[in-house]
Amino acid sequence: MTVLDDWVTAACAELGLDPTQVPVPTVLDLARDVAHQVLRPGAPVTAYLLGLAVGRGADPAVAVARLSGLAATWPVELGGDPHSRADPAGPDHG
């Protein structure tokens, strides 16, 4: 197990959640998309918004696809990082 696995397991125990129901890679991919294509502080806020939507019944895969799509088309003039547009995975991925 990794430290992240340990953290997710412990956090789920605190919140009464099943850690096997947490799509960690999907959430991390979404956070990366938002951090690199919109702005860094948007990543944790977007993860929270995803959690709210899923808690209200949204399909996680559909919600992530919609949010990632929104991030991918976010206009640079609204705050996106123009350098991240050349490599959608960002400089530290790939």
PDB file of C-alpha atoms in Angstrom:
ATOM      1  CA  MET A   1       0.000   0.000   0.000  1.00  0.00           C
ATOM      2  CA  THR A   2       1.061   3.565  -0.622  1.00  0.00           C
ATOM      3  CA  VAL A   3       0.730   6.520   1.713  1.00  0.00           C
ATOM      4  CA  LEU A   4      -2.172   7.700  -0.460  1.00  0.00           C
ATOM      5  CA  ASP A   5      -3.894   4.323  -0.069  1.00  0.00           C
ATOM      6  CA  ASP A   6      -3.389   4.522   3.691  1.00  0.00           C
ATOM      7  CA  TRP A   7      -4.770   8.068   3.774  1.00  0.00           C
ATOM      8  CA  VAL A   8      -7.844   7.208   1.692  1.00  0.00           C
ATOM      9  CA  THR A   9      -8.548   4.181   3.890  1.00  0.00           C
ATOM     10  CA  ALA A  10      -8.201   6.228   7.097  1.00  0.00           C
ATOM     11  CA  ALA A  11     -10.228   9.166   5.745  1.00  0.00           C
ATOM     12  CA  CYS A  12     -12.982   6.813   4.591  1.00  0.00           C
ATOM     13  CA  ALA A  13     -13.078   5.196   8.024  1.00  0.00           C
ATOM     14  CA  GLU A  14     -13.520   8.653   9.600  1.00  0.00           C
ATOM     15  CA  LEU A  15     -16.375   9.479   7.225  1.00  0.00           C
ATOM     16  CA  GLY A  16     -18.054   6.070   7.204  1.00  0.00           C
ATOM     17  CA  LEU A  17     -17.264   5.475   3.526  1.00  0.00           C
ATOM     18  CA  ASP A  18     -16.123   2.391   1.641  1.00  0.00           C
ATOM     19  CA  PRO A  19     -12.613   3.030   0.278  1.00  0.00           C
ATOM     20  CA  THR A  20     -13.203   0.590  -2.568  1.00  0.00           C
ATOM     21  CA  GLN A  21     -15.806   3.023  -3.874  1.00  0.00           C
ATOM     22  CA  VAL A  22     -13.294   5.883  -4.199  1.00  0.00           C
ATOM     23  CA  PRO A  23     -11.996   6.230  -7.791  1.00  0.00           C
ATOM     24  CA  VAL A  24      -8.644   7.729  -6.754  1.00  0.00           C
ATOM     25  CA  PRO A  25      -7.013   7.723 -10.231  1.00  0.00           C
ATOM     26  CA  THR A  26     -10.089   9.371 -11.747  1.00  0.00           C
ATOM     27  CA  VAL A  27     -10.172  12.106  -9.113  1.00  0.00           C
ATOM     28  CA  LEU A  28      -6.430  12.704  -9.515  1.00  0.00           C
ATOM     29  CA  ASP A  29      -6.794  12.951 -13.300  1.00  0.00           C
ATOM     30  CA  LEU A  30      -9.589  15.498 -12.910  1.00  0.00           C
ATOM     31  CA  ALA A  31      -7.539  17.523 -10.419  1.00  0.00           C
ATOM     32  CA  ARG A  32      -4.579  17.476 -12.835  1.00  0.00           C
ATOM     33  CA  ASP A  33      -6.768  18.662 -15.717  1.00  0.00           C
ATOM     34  CA  VAL A  34      -8.161  21.561 -13.711  1.00  0.00           C
ATOM     35  CA  ALA A  35      -4.823  22.511 -12.134  1.00  0.00           C
ATOM     36  CA  HIS A  36      -3.042  22.598 -15.492  1.00  0.00           C
ATOM     37  CA  GLN A  37      -5.770  23.953 -17.746  1.00  0.00           C
ATOM     38  CA  VAL A  38      -7.641  26.334 -15.467  1.00  0.00           C
ATOM     39  CA  LEU A  39      -5.717  27.126 -12.270  1.00  0.00           C
ATOM     40  CA  ARG A  40      -4.180  25.203  -9.386  1.00  0.00           C
ATOM     41  CA  PRO A  41      -6.577  26.262  -6.618  1.00  0.00           C
ATOM     42  CA  GLY A  42      -9.424  25.084  -8.820  1.00  0.00           C
ATOM     43  CA  ALA A  43      -8.303  21.458  -8.445  1.00  0.00           C
ATOM     44  CA  PRO A  44      -9.342  20.844  -4.818  1.00  0.00           C
ATOM     45  CA  VAL A  45     -12.459  22.974  -5.216  1.00  0.00           C
ATOM     46  CA  THR A  46     -13.460  20.961  -8.294  1.00  0.00           C
ATOM     47  CA  ALA A  47     -12.847  17.696  -6.415  1.00  0.00           C
ATOM     48  CA  TYR A  48     -15.187  18.973  -3.708  1.00  0.00           C
ATOM     49  CA  LEU A  49     -17.800  19.930  -6.299  1.00  0.00           C
ATOM     50  CA  LEU A  50     -17.494  16.458  -7.808  1.00  0.00           C
ATOM     51  CA  GLY A  51     -18.117  14.965  -4.373  1.00  0.00           C
ATOM     52  CA  LEU A  52     -21.209  17.118  -3.903  1.00  0.00           C
ATOM     53  CA  ALA A  53     -22.570  16.102  -7.300  1.00  0.00           C
ATOM     54  CA  VAL A  54     -21.920  12.402  -6.710  1.00  0.00           C
ATOM     55  CA  GLY A  55     -23.447  12.666  -3.238  1.00  0.00           C
ATOM     56  CA  ARG A  56     -26.569  14.030  -4.892  1.00  0.00           C
ATOM     57  CA  GLY A  57     -26.760  11.105  -7.282  1.00  0.00           C
ATOM     58  CA  ALA A  58     -24.607  12.074 -10.272  1.00  0.00           C
ATOM     59  CA  ASP A  59     -22.751   9.279 -12.029  1.00  0.00           C
ATOM     60  CA  PRO A  60     -19.064   9.803 -11.147  1.00  0.00           C
ATOM     61  CA  ALA A  61     -17.756   8.932 -14.615  1.00  0.00           C
ATOM     62  CA  VAL A  62     -20.207  11.274 -16.330  1.00  0.00           C
ATOM     63  CA  ALA A  63     -19.501  14.107 -13.887  1.00  0.00           C
ATOM     64  CA  VAL A  64     -15.734  13.718 -14.314  1.00  0.00           C
ATOM     65  CA  ALA A  65     -16.048  13.649 -18.101  1.00  0.00           C
ATOM     66  CA  ARG A  66     -18.120  16.822 -18.068  1.00  0.00           C
ATOM     67  CA  LEU A  67     -15.725  18.650 -15.737  1.00  0.00           C
ATOM     68  CA  SER A  68     -12.616  17.490 -17.611  1.00  0.00           C
ATOM     69  CA  GLY A  69     -14.236  18.618 -20.854  1.00  0.00           C
ATOM     70  CA  LEU A  70     -14.985  21.993 -19.339  1.00  0.00           C
ATOM     71  CA  ALA A  71     -11.380  22.336 -18.167  1.00  0.00           C
ATOM     72  CA  ALA A  72     -10.058  21.326 -21.590  1.00  0.00           C
ATOM     73  CA  THR A  73     -12.010  24.105 -23.266  1.00  0.00           C
ATOM     74  CA  TRP A  74     -11.439  26.757 -20.595  1.00  0.00           C
ATOM     75  CA  PRO A  75     -10.363  29.991 -22.328  1.00  0.00           C
ATOM     76  CA  VAL A  76      -6.841  31.122 -21.548  1.00  0.00           C
ATOM     77  CA  GLU A  77      -8.055  34.708 -21.181  1.00  0.00           C
ATOM     78  CA  LEU A  78     -10.219  33.571 -18.235  1.00  0.00           C
ATOM     79  CA  GLY A  79      -7.221  32.410 -16.261  1.00  0.00           C
ATOM     80  CA  GLY A  80      -5.987  29.218 -17.878  1.00  0.00           C
ATOM     81  CA  ASP A  81      -2.236  28.678 -18.068  1.00  0.00           C
ATOM     82  CA  PRO A  82      -1.183  29.179 -21.716  1.00  0.00           C
ATOM     83  CA  HIS A  83       1.900  26.998 -21.163  1.00  0.00           C
ATOM     84  CA  SER A  84      -0.206  24.000 -20.156  1.00  0.00           C
ATOM     85  CA  ARG A  85      -2.116  24.135 -23.469  1.00  0.00           C
ATOM     86  CA  ALA A  86       0.852  22.756 -25.406  1.00  0.00           C
ATOM     87  CA  ASP A  87       0.947  19.584 -23.276  1.00  0.00           C
ATOM     88  CA  PRO A  88      -2.457  18.760 -21.764  1.00  0.00           C
ATOM     89  CA  ALA A  89      -0.830  16.340 -19.329  1.00  0.00           C
ATOM     90  CA  GLY A  90       1.334  19.131 -17.985  1.00  0.00           C
ATOM     91  CA  PRO A  91       5.089  19.322 -17.519  1.00  0.00           C
ATOM     92  CA  ASP A  92       5.264  16.786 -14.694  1.00  0.00           C
ATOM     93  CA  HIS A  93       3.154  14.108 -16.388  1.00  0.00           C
ATOM     94  CA  GLY A  94       4.124  12.139 -19.411  1.00  0.00           C
TER      95      GLY A  94
END
